[in-house]
């Protein structure tokens, strides 16, 4: 049972406490004293000359065509549209391509799905079936849309054989396939050398410009022109499409996108992982960084013969807050929205990671862990650190 963070309200207090530390660090030491290693950079790389062109009609006239060219280069397909978020693109797709009572089938390498797919299905009144075991996967009668997730929120990647198998079953059944490739459009293709989703036969693919690229939070949907145009019409009716300032920033992020930066992060990750392994058993590699799950943090503590009644989640949140407080390192357990994963993950492809050497990273992790061991003995102090 969680003693310190008991529910979403406590999570909001914790996030506000993290924001307070972020503000005071900026005031006292400047932006350079912060290191955002969440992997969600929210970059907005527009140029001086873009600023005068962001109006309601001039903006789309200038940027939409550039956007389409770059989006099709990135994802493949015939037509593309920019969304406010991946989530809004998924909602528009489900409204456009299914009817109440239809079935939506989803295969992903490991449950749970990003909430946007089951929640949008529910809003549409469609039945939602989720599979993460290929042996159980099937397409029941009444299915009108199939989702595949290329890489999960925890960066688990689909096997290429499974991907191809589902595409071939869907083609036989004549049902369109949408790939949620929010981070997968880069993780799968650059690190795992898999083809683009559309090259593998998907009808539509959607990705986030905030993940593994220095772009704003926004979604790009591309694929067959007939389907994209249906989805566009829904997007405009419900106000889900990206506005000119966002599209301009997406265009610049796509122009600047450089796969070699992701490849470079893997080398740094391997170095950090080897060094961490000397002190900790529980750190695992992710495609572009390292992570330790809450249960593993608890085990590290028990290995050092220290007992605590705090839950694994509470301990993970505390460690994340100490990293922020002492060293300006921002991670999701500290600053994330309520419901975000409590896993302590450091994304080393993040732009701020370029300013940290592997030795610095491991030293900071070891130091804050020592501090964590002291803090868990004083629950009252721990509670203040978490904003309570
Ligand atoms: C991040 C993510 C989303 C949602 O992206 P937003 O732009 O935050 O809406 C959807 N699916 C997966 C697999 C994701 O990782």
Short mmCIF file of C-alpha atoms and ligand atoms in Angstrom, two decimals:
data_model
loop_
_atom_site.label_atom_id
_atom_site.label_comp_id
_atom_site.label_asym_id
_atom_site.label_seq_id
_atom_site.Cartn_x
_atom_site.Cartn_y
_atom_site.Cartn_z
CA UNK A 1 0.00 0.00 0.00
CA UNK A 2 1.20 3.51 -0.80
CA UNK A 3 1.70 5.51 2.38
CA UNK A 4 2.80 8.80 0.89
CA UNK A 5 1.20 9.13 -2.54
CA UNK A 6 -2.30 7.76 -2.01
CA UNK A 7 -4.08 8.82 -5.18
CA UNK A 8 -4.34 11.31 -8.04
CA UNK A 9 -4.66 14.29 -5.66
CA UNK A 10 -1.33 13.48 -4.02
CA UNK A 11 0.16 13.00 -7.48
CA UNK A 12 -0.93 16.51 -8.42
CA UNK A 13 0.69 17.92 -5.24
CA UNK A 14 3.88 16.07 -6.13
CA UNK A 15 3.86 17.44 -9.68
CA UNK A 16 3.28 20.98 -8.32
CA UNK A 17 6.18 20.51 -5.92
CA UNK A 18 8.34 19.42 -8.89
CA UNK A 19 7.24 22.50 -10.86
CA UNK A 20 8.14 24.70 -7.87
CA UNK A 21 11.66 23.25 -7.83
CA UNK A 22 11.92 23.73 -11.61
CA UNK A 23 10.89 27.41 -11.29
CA UNK A 24 13.25 28.16 -8.43
CA UNK A 25 16.15 26.43 -10.23
CA UNK A 26 15.52 28.61 -13.29
CA UNK A 27 15.36 31.75 -11.12
CA UNK A 28 18.54 30.97 -9.20
CA UNK A 29 20.74 29.21 -11.75
CA UNK A 30 19.07 29.45 -15.17
CA UNK A 31 17.70 26.86 -17.59
CA UNK A 32 21.14 25.25 -18.01
CA UNK A 33 20.94 23.89 -14.45
CA UNK A 34 18.01 21.68 -15.47
CA UNK A 35 18.29 18.39 -17.37
CA UNK A 36 15.04 17.12 -18.83
CA UNK A 37 15.57 13.37 -19.27
CA UNK A 38 11.89 12.45 -19.61
CA UNK A 39 12.26 11.89 -23.35
CA UNK A 40 9.35 14.28 -23.94
CA UNK A 41 11.21 17.43 -24.86
CA UNK A 42 8.37 19.57 -26.22
CA UNK A 43 10.79 21.44 -28.49
CA UNK A 44 9.42 24.32 -30.56
CA UNK A 45 12.20 24.92 -33.09
CA UNK A 46 10.54 27.64 -35.23
CA UNK A 47 12.81 30.23 -36.84
CA UNK A 48 12.65 34.02 -36.75
CA UNK A 49 11.15 34.11 -40.26
CA UNK A 50 8.31 31.78 -39.20
CA UNK A 51 6.96 34.14 -36.56
CA UNK A 52 5.29 36.53 -39.00
CA UNK A 53 3.53 33.73 -40.88
CA UNK A 54 1.55 31.97 -38.19
CA UNK A 55 -1.86 33.45 -38.97
CA UNK A 56 -5.04 31.45 -39.50
CA UNK A 57 -5.01 31.40 -43.34
CA UNK A 58 -1.47 32.41 -44.28
CA UNK A 59 0.04 29.79 -41.95
CA UNK A 60 -1.67 26.75 -43.50
CA UNK A 61 -0.99 28.05 -47.02
CA UNK A 62 2.74 28.22 -46.25
CA UNK A 63 3.29 25.23 -43.98
CA UNK A 64 0.73 22.57 -44.94
CA UNK A 65 2.43 21.68 -48.20
CA UNK A 66 5.87 21.49 -46.58
CA UNK A 67 4.31 19.48 -43.77
CA UNK A 68 2.83 16.96 -46.19
CA UNK A 69 6.13 16.40 -48.00
CA UNK A 70 8.07 15.89 -44.78
CA UNK A 71 5.36 13.76 -43.15
CA UNK A 72 5.20 11.39 -46.12
CA UNK A 73 8.99 11.15 -46.12
CA UNK A 74 8.92 10.27 -42.41
CA UNK A 75 5.99 7.82 -42.42
CA UNK A 76 5.28 6.93 -46.06
CA UNK A 77 1.78 6.95 -47.59
CA UNK A 78 -0.15 9.24 -49.95
CA UNK A 79 -1.75 11.86 -47.69
CA UNK A 80 -1.07 13.29 -44.21
CA UNK A 81 -2.65 15.46 -41.53
CA UNK A 82 -1.25 17.14 -38.40
CA UNK A 83 -3.04 16.74 -35.06
CA UNK A 84 -2.80 18.46 -31.67
CA UNK A 85 -1.70 15.18 -30.16
CA UNK A 86 -1.41 11.53 -31.15
CA UNK A 87 -4.43 11.05 -28.91
CA UNK A 88 -6.63 13.39 -30.98
CA UNK A 89 -5.49 11.66 -34.19
CA UNK A 90 -6.53 8.30 -32.74
CA UNK A 91 -9.90 9.70 -31.65
CA UNK A 92 -10.58 11.17 -35.12
CA UNK A 93 -9.58 7.88 -36.78
CA UNK A 94 -11.95 5.85 -34.60
CA UNK A 95 -14.85 8.26 -35.14
CA UNK A 96 -14.24 8.32 -38.91
CA UNK A 97 -13.72 4.60 -39.51
CA UNK A 98 -16.05 2.83 -37.04
CA UNK A 99 -19.71 2.93 -36.01
CA UNK A 100 -21.36 2.26 -32.66
CA UNK A 101 -21.50 -1.51 -32.07
CA UNK A 102 -18.50 -2.26 -34.34
CA UNK A 103 -15.51 -4.14 -32.97
CA UNK A 104 -12.00 -2.66 -32.75
CA UNK A 105 -9.15 -5.15 -32.32
CA UNK A 106 -5.74 -4.09 -30.98
CA UNK A 107 -2.47 -6.02 -30.89
CA UNK A 108 0.49 -4.71 -28.90
CA UNK A 109 3.73 -6.25 -27.64
CA UNK A 110 2.76 -5.78 -23.99
CA UNK A 111 -0.44 -4.51 -22.35
CA UNK A 112 -1.61 -1.98 -21.27
CA UNK A 113 -2.38 0.08 -24.34
CA UNK A 114 -2.06 3.84 -24.34
CA UNK A 115 -5.46 4.91 -22.94
CA UNK A 116 -6.35 6.90 -26.09
CA UNK A 117 -7.34 3.74 -28.03
CA UNK A 118 -9.70 2.04 -25.49
CA UNK A 119 -11.11 5.41 -24.34
CA UNK A 120 -11.88 6.56 -27.90
CA UNK A 121 -13.48 3.16 -28.65
CA UNK A 122 -15.66 3.58 -25.57
CA UNK A 123 -16.69 7.10 -26.57
CA UNK A 124 -17.65 5.78 -30.03
CA UNK A 125 -19.67 2.93 -28.50
CA UNK A 126 -17.46 0.37 -30.23
CA UNK A 127 -16.37 -2.92 -28.60
CA UNK A 128 -12.67 -3.02 -27.84
CA UNK A 129 -10.55 -6.20 -27.80
CA UNK A 130 -6.90 -6.08 -26.77
CA UNK A 131 -4.29 -8.83 -27.31
CA UNK A 132 -0.64 -9.00 -26.29
CA UNK A 133 -0.27 -12.71 -26.98
CA UNK A 134 -0.02 -13.52 -30.67
CA UNK A 135 -1.34 -17.06 -30.09
CA UNK A 136 -4.64 -15.63 -28.88
CA UNK A 137 -4.94 -12.93 -31.56
CA UNK A 138 -8.00 -13.28 -33.79
CA UNK A 139 -10.37 -11.03 -35.73
CA UNK A 140 -13.98 -11.66 -34.68
CA UNK A 141 -16.94 -11.00 -37.04
CA UNK A 142 -18.07 -7.37 -36.84
CA UNK A 143 -14.53 -5.98 -36.64
CA UNK A 144 -14.10 -2.80 -38.72
CA UNK A 145 -10.74 -1.45 -37.55
CA UNK A 146 -7.47 -3.05 -36.42
CA UNK A 147 -4.77 -1.31 -34.37
CA UNK A 148 -1.17 -2.38 -33.97
CA UNK A 149 1.11 -0.62 -31.46
CA UNK A 150 4.67 -0.56 -32.80
CA UNK A 151 6.36 0.44 -29.50
CA UNK A 152 4.57 0.65 -26.15
CA UNK A 153 4.76 3.52 -23.63
CA UNK A 154 7.54 1.58 -21.85
CA UNK A 155 9.32 1.20 -25.23
CA UNK A 156 8.64 -2.49 -25.73
CA UNK A 157 8.95 -3.18 -29.48
CA UNK A 158 6.74 -5.46 -31.59
CA UNK A 159 8.39 -8.45 -33.29
CA UNK A 160 8.53 -8.04 -37.04
CA UNK A 161 7.02 -11.51 -37.63
CA UNK A 162 4.01 -10.63 -35.48
CA UNK A 163 3.60 -7.32 -37.29
CA UNK A 164 3.58 -9.05 -40.70
CA UNK A 165 1.27 -11.81 -39.46
CA UNK A 166 -1.39 -9.34 -38.31
CA UNK A 167 -1.15 -7.32 -41.51
CA UNK A 168 -1.68 -10.45 -43.58
CA UNK A 169 -4.72 -11.57 -41.50
CA UNK A 170 -6.21 -8.06 -41.80
CA UNK A 171 -5.71 -7.98 -45.57
CA UNK A 172 -7.45 -11.34 -45.91
CA UNK A 173 -10.35 -9.96 -43.85
CA UNK A 174 -10.31 -6.67 -45.83
CA UNK A 175 -10.15 -4.52 -42.68
CA UNK A 176 -7.99 -1.36 -42.44
CA UNK A 177 -4.97 -1.40 -40.11
CA UNK A 178 -3.78 1.67 -38.18
CA UNK A 179 -0.38 1.58 -36.48
CA UNK A 180 0.09 3.56 -33.26
CA UNK A 181 3.77 4.31 -33.82
CA UNK A 182 3.96 7.25 -31.36
CA UNK A 183 7.60 6.49 -30.54
CA UNK A 184 7.82 3.37 -32.73
CA UNK A 185 8.17 5.29 -35.99
CA UNK A 186 11.69 6.12 -34.80
CA UNK A 187 12.53 3.35 -32.29
CA UNK A 188 11.50 0.51 -34.60
CA UNK A 189 13.07 1.90 -37.75
CA UNK A 190 16.28 3.48 -36.46
CA UNK A 191 17.27 1.17 -33.62
CA UNK A 192 15.64 -2.11 -34.64
CA UNK A 193 16.01 -1.54 -38.40
CA UNK A 194 12.38 -2.49 -39.07
CA UNK A 195 10.64 -1.01 -42.14
CA UNK A 196 8.16 1.87 -41.80
CA UNK A 197 4.65 0.72 -40.80
CA UNK A 198 3.23 1.71 -44.20
CA UNK A 199 5.98 -0.21 -46.04
CA UNK A 200 4.89 -3.24 -44.00
CA UNK A 201 1.38 -2.88 -45.42
CA UNK A 202 -0.39 -0.70 -42.81
CA UNK A 203 -3.12 1.52 -44.25
CA UNK A 204 -2.43 4.32 -41.74
CA UNK A 205 0.32 5.19 -39.26
CA UNK A 206 0.39 7.83 -36.56
CA UNK A 207 3.38 9.20 -34.67
CA UNK A 208 4.20 11.85 -32.06
CA UNK A 209 6.55 14.74 -32.91
CA UNK A 210 7.38 14.98 -29.18
CA UNK A 211 8.98 11.54 -28.94
CA UNK A 212 12.62 10.92 -29.93
CA UNK A 213 12.66 14.12 -31.94
CA UNK A 214 12.96 17.74 -30.89
CA UNK A 215 9.41 18.70 -31.77
CA UNK A 216 6.24 19.97 -30.11
CA UNK A 217 3.62 17.69 -28.64
CA UNK A 218 1.65 16.85 -31.76
CA UNK A 219 0.59 13.90 -33.90
CA UNK A 220 1.20 13.09 -37.58
CA UNK A 221 -1.18 10.72 -39.32
CA UNK A 222 -0.33 9.44 -42.81
CA UNK A 223 -1.48 6.69 -45.15
CA UNK A 224 -4.03 5.92 -47.88
CA UNK A 225 -5.53 9.12 -49.29
CA UNK A 226 -9.15 7.94 -49.12
CA UNK A 227 -8.90 7.07 -45.42
CA UNK A 228 -6.88 10.15 -44.45
CA UNK A 229 -9.41 12.42 -46.17
CA UNK A 230 -12.31 10.84 -44.22
CA UNK A 231 -10.37 11.36 -40.98
CA UNK A 232 -9.53 14.96 -41.96
CA UNK A 233 -13.19 15.80 -42.31
CA UNK A 234 -13.89 14.52 -38.77
CA UNK A 235 -10.81 16.34 -37.42
CA UNK A 236 -12.05 19.69 -38.78
CA UNK A 237 -15.60 19.14 -37.48
CA UNK A 238 -14.39 18.48 -33.92
CA UNK A 239 -11.42 20.88 -33.85
CA UNK A 240 -8.82 18.15 -33.43
CA UNK A 241 -6.42 19.31 -36.17
CA UNK A 242 -3.16 21.13 -35.39
CA UNK A 243 -3.13 24.93 -35.80
CA UNK A 244 -0.54 26.89 -37.86
CA UNK A 245 1.96 27.59 -35.01
CA UNK A 246 2.08 23.89 -34.18
CA UNK A 247 2.35 22.85 -37.83
CA UNK A 248 5.23 25.30 -38.37
CA UNK A 249 7.10 23.81 -35.38
CA UNK A 250 6.41 20.28 -36.64
CA UNK A 251 7.82 21.23 -40.06
CA UNK A 252 11.02 22.56 -38.48
CA UNK A 253 11.36 19.53 -36.18
CA UNK A 254 11.00 17.18 -39.17
CA UNK A 255 13.53 19.23 -41.19
CA UNK A 256 16.06 19.05 -38.35
CA UNK A 257 15.40 15.43 -37.45
CA UNK A 258 18.68 13.53 -37.33
CA UNK A 259 18.62 9.73 -36.79
CA UNK A 260 22.34 9.64 -35.90
CA UNK A 261 21.52 11.41 -32.60
CA UNK A 262 19.44 8.42 -31.55
CA UNK A 263 22.22 6.02 -32.55
CA UNK A 264 24.69 8.09 -30.49
CA UNK A 265 22.42 7.79 -27.46
CA UNK A 266 22.76 3.98 -27.58
CA UNK A 267 26.54 4.18 -27.04
CA UNK A 268 26.10 6.48 -24.05
CA UNK A 269 23.34 4.24 -22.71
CA UNK A 270 25.60 1.17 -22.87
CA UNK A 271 28.36 2.98 -21.02
CA UNK A 272 25.99 4.26 -18.32
CA UNK A 273 24.41 0.81 -17.97
CA UNK A 274 27.76 -0.97 -17.49
CA UNK A 275 28.78 1.54 -14.81
CA UNK A 276 25.43 1.34 -13.01
CA UNK A 277 25.62 -2.46 -12.96
CA UNK A 278 28.62 -2.21 -10.59
CA UNK A 279 26.45 -0.67 -7.88
CA UNK A 280 22.90 -1.82 -8.75
CA UNK A 281 21.35 -5.03 -10.03
CA UNK A 282 17.99 -3.55 -10.99
CA UNK A 283 18.82 -1.11 -13.80
CA UNK A 284 17.69 -2.27 -17.25
CA UNK A 285 18.39 -0.85 -20.68
CA UNK A 286 15.60 0.80 -22.67
CA UNK A 287 16.04 1.47 -26.42
CA UNK A 288 17.55 4.92 -25.68
CA UNK A 289 18.29 4.99 -21.96
CA UNK A 290 18.16 3.14 -18.66
CA UNK A 291 15.36 2.44 -16.23
CA UNK A 292 14.68 0.81 -12.88
CA UNK A 293 11.21 -0.41 -11.92
CA UNK A 294 9.83 0.46 -8.47
CA UNK A 295 9.96 -3.18 -7.26
CA UNK A 296 13.63 -3.34 -8.24
CA UNK A 297 14.42 -0.17 -6.28
CA UNK A 298 12.86 -1.75 -3.22
CA UNK A 299 15.03 -4.85 -3.72
CA UNK A 300 18.16 -2.67 -3.92
CA UNK A 301 17.24 -1.21 -0.54
CA UNK A 302 16.61 -4.61 1.02
CA UNK A 303 19.94 -5.88 -0.32
CA UNK A 304 21.55 -3.19 1.82
CA UNK A 305 19.70 -4.56 4.88
CA UNK A 306 17.50 -1.53 5.25
CA UNK A 307 13.84 -2.05 5.99
CA UNK A 308 11.07 0.32 5.04
CA UNK A 309 7.30 0.28 5.07
CA UNK A 310 7.12 2.64 2.08
CA UNK A 311 5.69 1.14 -1.11
CA UNK A 312 7.89 0.61 -4.18
CA UNK A 313 6.01 3.47 -5.95
CA UNK A 314 6.56 5.91 -3.07
CA UNK A 315 10.27 5.06 -3.08
CA UNK A 316 10.52 5.61 -6.83
CA UNK A 317 8.75 8.99 -6.58
CA UNK A 318 11.12 9.99 -3.76
CA UNK A 319 14.23 9.07 -5.73
CA UNK A 320 12.92 11.04 -8.73
CA UNK A 321 12.26 14.10 -6.52
CA UNK A 322 15.76 13.87 -5.02
CA UNK A 323 17.26 13.78 -8.53
CA UNK A 324 15.35 16.97 -9.33
CA UNK A 325 15.99 18.74 -6.04
CA UNK A 326 19.70 17.97 -5.80
CA UNK A 327 20.76 17.89 -9.46
CA UNK A 328 18.03 19.42 -11.62
CA UNK A 329 17.30 16.09 -13.36
CA UNK A 330 13.67 15.91 -14.51
CA UNK A 331 12.04 12.48 -14.86
CA UNK A 332 8.44 11.31 -15.27
CA UNK A 333 7.90 9.98 -11.68
CA UNK A 334 8.68 13.51 -10.44
CA UNK A 335 6.98 15.76 -12.98
CA UNK A 336 4.52 13.46 -14.83
CA UNK A 337 0.74 13.76 -14.97
CA UNK A 338 -1.35 11.70 -12.54
CA UNK A 339 -1.43 8.11 -13.77
CA UNK A 340 1.98 8.34 -15.47
CA UNK A 341 4.33 5.38 -15.05
CA UNK A 342 6.23 5.33 -11.70
CA UNK A 343 9.22 3.65 -13.39
CA UNK A 344 12.37 5.75 -13.02
CA UNK A 345 13.56 6.15 -16.61
CA UNK A 346 16.40 8.31 -17.94
CA UNK A 347 16.18 9.02 -21.66
CA UNK A 348 19.69 9.61 -22.97
CA UNK A 349 18.56 10.71 -26.44
CA UNK A 350 17.02 13.84 -24.85
CA UNK A 351 18.74 17.08 -25.94
CA UNK A 352 19.72 17.90 -22.32
CA UNK A 353 21.46 14.51 -22.01
CA UNK A 354 24.12 15.77 -24.47
CA UNK A 355 25.39 18.07 -21.67
CA UNK A 356 25.99 15.20 -19.22
CA UNK A 357 28.92 12.77 -19.30
CA UNK A 358 28.24 9.07 -18.47
CA UNK A 359 30.39 9.40 -15.32
CA UNK A 360 28.38 12.37 -14.12
CA UNK A 361 25.12 10.50 -14.63
CA UNK A 362 26.19 7.43 -12.67
CA UNK A 363 27.71 9.54 -9.88
CA UNK A 364 24.48 11.51 -9.49
CA UNK A 365 22.43 8.30 -9.40
CA UNK A 366 24.68 6.78 -6.72
CA UNK A 367 24.72 9.93 -4.58
CA UNK A 368 20.96 10.40 -4.66
CA UNK A 369 20.47 6.71 -3.86
CA UNK A 370 22.53 7.16 -0.67
CA UNK A 371 20.34 10.13 0.17
CA UNK A 372 17.24 8.03 -0.56
CA UNK A 373 18.41 5.42 1.98
CA UNK A 374 18.46 8.15 4.65
CA UNK A 375 15.19 9.74 3.58
CA UNK A 376 13.11 6.57 3.75
CA UNK A 377 13.89 6.34 7.47
CA UNK A 378 12.11 9.65 8.04
CA UNK A 379 8.59 9.39 6.58
CA UNK A 380 7.62 12.91 7.71
CA UNK A 381 10.55 14.43 5.82
CA UNK A 382 9.84 12.17 2.86
CA UNK A 383 6.29 13.47 2.77
CA UNK A 384 7.49 17.10 2.53
CA UNK A 385 9.84 16.20 -0.31
CA UNK A 386 6.82 14.85 -2.20
CA UNK A 387 4.90 18.07 -1.62
CA UNK A 388 2.59 16.81 1.14
C1 LIG B 1 2.72 8.82 -26.23
C2 LIG B 1 1.85 7.80 -26.81
C3 LIG B 1 0.56 8.13 -27.28
C4 LIG B 1 -0.08 9.50 -27.08
O1 LIG B 1 0.64 10.59 -27.55
P1 LIG B 1 0.11 12.08 -27.18
O2 LIG B 1 0.75 12.92 -28.22
O3 LIG B 1 0.62 12.33 -25.80
O4 LIG B 1 -1.35 12.09 -27.24
C5 LIG B 1 -0.19 7.12 -27.86
N1 LIG B 1 0.29 5.88 -28.00
C6 LIG B 1 1.54 5.52 -27.56
C7 LIG B 1 2.02 4.12 -27.78
C8 LIG B 1 2.35 6.47 -26.95
O5 LIG B 1 3.57 6.13 -26.52
#
